[in-house]
XYZ file of N, CA and C in Angstrom:
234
model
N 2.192 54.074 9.428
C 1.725 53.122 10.420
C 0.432 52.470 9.914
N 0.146 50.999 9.911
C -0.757 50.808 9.589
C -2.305 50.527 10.741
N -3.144 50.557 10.351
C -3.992 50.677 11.500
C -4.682 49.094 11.633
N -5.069 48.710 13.231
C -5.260 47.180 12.930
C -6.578 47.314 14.203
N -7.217 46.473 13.773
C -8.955 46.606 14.176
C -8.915 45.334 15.289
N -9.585 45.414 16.547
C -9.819 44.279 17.057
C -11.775 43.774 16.799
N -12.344 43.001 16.077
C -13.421 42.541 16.140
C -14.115 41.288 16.877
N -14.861 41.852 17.265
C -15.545 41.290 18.604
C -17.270 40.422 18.385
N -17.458 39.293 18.340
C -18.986 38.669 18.233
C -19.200 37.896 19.239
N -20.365 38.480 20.057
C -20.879 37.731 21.352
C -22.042 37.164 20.750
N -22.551 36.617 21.788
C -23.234 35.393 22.079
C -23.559 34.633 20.446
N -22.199 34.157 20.453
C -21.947 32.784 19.666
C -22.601 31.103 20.558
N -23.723 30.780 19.714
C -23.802 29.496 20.720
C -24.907 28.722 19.773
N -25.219 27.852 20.349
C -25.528 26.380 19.757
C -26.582 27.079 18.561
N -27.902 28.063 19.400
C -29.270 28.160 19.114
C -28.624 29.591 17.677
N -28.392 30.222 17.913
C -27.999 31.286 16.972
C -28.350 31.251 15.538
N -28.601 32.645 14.557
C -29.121 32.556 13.470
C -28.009 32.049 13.001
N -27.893 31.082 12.044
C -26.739 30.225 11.575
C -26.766 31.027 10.027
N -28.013 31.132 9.555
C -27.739 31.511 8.163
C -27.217 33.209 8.156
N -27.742 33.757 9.191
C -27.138 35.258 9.229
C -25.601 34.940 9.439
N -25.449 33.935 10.270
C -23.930 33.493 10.663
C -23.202 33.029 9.729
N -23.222 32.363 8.465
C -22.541 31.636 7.608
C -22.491 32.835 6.311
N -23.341 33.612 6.340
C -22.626 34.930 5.327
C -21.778 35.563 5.987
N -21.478 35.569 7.743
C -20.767 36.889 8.129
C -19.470 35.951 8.035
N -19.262 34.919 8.251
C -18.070 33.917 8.288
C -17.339 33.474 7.084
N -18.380 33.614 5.567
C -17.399 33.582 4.636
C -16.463 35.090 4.521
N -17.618 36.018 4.454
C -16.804 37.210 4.561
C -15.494 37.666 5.558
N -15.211 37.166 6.568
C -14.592 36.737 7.408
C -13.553 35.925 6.134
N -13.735 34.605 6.062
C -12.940 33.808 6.126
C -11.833 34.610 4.250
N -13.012 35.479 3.518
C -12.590 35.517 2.268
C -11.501 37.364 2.938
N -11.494 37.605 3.515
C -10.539 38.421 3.579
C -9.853 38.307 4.508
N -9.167 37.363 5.226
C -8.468 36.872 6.206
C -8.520 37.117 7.630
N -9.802 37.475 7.993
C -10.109 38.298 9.165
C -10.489 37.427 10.200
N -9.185 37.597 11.188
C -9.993 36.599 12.652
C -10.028 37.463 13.598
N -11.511 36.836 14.078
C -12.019 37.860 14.764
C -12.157 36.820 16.381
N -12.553 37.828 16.972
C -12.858 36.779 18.555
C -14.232 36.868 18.372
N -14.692 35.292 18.661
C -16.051 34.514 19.200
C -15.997 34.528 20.359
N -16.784 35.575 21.435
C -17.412 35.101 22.070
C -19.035 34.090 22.589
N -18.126 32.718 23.154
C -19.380 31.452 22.826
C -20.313 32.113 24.338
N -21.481 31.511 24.058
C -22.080 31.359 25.324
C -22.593 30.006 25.131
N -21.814 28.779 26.286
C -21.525 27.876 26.433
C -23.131 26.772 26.498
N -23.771 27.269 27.100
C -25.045 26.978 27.850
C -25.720 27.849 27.839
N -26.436 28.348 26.358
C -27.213 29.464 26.756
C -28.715 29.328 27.064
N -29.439 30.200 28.225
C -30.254 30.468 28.822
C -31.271 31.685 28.469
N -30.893 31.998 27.577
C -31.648 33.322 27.262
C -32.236 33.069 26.515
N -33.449 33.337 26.267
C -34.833 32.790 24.860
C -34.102 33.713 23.866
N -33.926 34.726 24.153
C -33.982 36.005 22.826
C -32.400 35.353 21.737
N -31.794 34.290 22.736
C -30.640 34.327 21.400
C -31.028 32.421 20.924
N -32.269 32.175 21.005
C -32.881 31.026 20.405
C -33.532 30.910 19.178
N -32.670 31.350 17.933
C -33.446 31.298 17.008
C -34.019 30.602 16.375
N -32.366 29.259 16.137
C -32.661 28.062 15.225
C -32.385 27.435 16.354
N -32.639 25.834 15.645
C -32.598 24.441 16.832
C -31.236 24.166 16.890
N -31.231 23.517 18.041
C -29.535 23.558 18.786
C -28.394 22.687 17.486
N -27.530 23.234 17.168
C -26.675 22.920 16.139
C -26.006 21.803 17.099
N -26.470 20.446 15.874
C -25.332 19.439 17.174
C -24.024 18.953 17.200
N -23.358 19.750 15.736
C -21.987 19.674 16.036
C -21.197 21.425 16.154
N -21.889 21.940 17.327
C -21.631 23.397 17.534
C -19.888 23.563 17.927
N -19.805 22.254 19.017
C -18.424 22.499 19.192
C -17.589 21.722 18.287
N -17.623 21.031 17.947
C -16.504 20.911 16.279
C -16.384 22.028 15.636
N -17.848 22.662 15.520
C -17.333 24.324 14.896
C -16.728 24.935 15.623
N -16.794 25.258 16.825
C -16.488 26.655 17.307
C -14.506 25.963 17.203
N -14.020 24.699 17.653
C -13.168 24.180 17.117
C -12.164 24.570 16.083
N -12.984 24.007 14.574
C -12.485 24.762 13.452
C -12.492 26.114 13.281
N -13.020 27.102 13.830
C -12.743 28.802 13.532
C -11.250 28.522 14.653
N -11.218 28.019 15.824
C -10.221 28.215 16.282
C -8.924 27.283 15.828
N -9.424 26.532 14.721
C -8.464 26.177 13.378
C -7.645 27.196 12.923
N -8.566 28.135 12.405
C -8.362 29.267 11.389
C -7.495 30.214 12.287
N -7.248 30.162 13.335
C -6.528 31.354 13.883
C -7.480 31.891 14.930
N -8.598 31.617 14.699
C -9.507 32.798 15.465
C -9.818 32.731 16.962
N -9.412 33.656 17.834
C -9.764 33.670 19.017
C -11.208 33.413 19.671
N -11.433 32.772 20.521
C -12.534 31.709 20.959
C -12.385 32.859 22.506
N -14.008 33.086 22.744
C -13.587 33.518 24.424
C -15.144 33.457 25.221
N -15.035 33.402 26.241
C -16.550 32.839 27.097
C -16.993 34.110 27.231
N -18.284 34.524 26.625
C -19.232 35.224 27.049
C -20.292 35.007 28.002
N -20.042 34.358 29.188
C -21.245 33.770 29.876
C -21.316 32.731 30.083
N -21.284 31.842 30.881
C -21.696 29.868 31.028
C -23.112 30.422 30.101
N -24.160 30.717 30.863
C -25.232 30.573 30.962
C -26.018 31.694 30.290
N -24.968 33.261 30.349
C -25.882 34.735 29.814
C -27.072 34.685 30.354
């Protein structure tokens, strides 16, 4: 039997470390792994404000859900 993993990333959203984000996504993308994004749509929380608001966030979140990858709401607002 083979064993199969469900992987899980919350608060995906505009402000987020992008460069911590774009190493975990090739790795992702280089071993075929789709994982679920959870976005937070409108986020409200200082602590997940790292970088300045990415302004084509939803074209991305888009293309991962290109790739196969499950997209899911963590929050309007968190």
């Amino acid at each position: 039997m083979k064993s199969r993993y469900l992987i899980r990333f919350d608060d995906i959203c505009p402000t987020m470390n992008w460069s911590v984000w774009e190493s975990v996504e090739s790795i992702l993308l280089k071993y075929h792994i789709k994982p679920i994004l959870a976005v937070v749509p409108d986020n409200q929380d200082p602590k997940l404000v790292v970088d300045a608001p990415r302004p084509d966030f939803w074209e991305k979140v888009r293309q991962w859900q290109s790739y196969g990858w499950t997209i899911a709401l963590h929050g309007h607002q968190h």
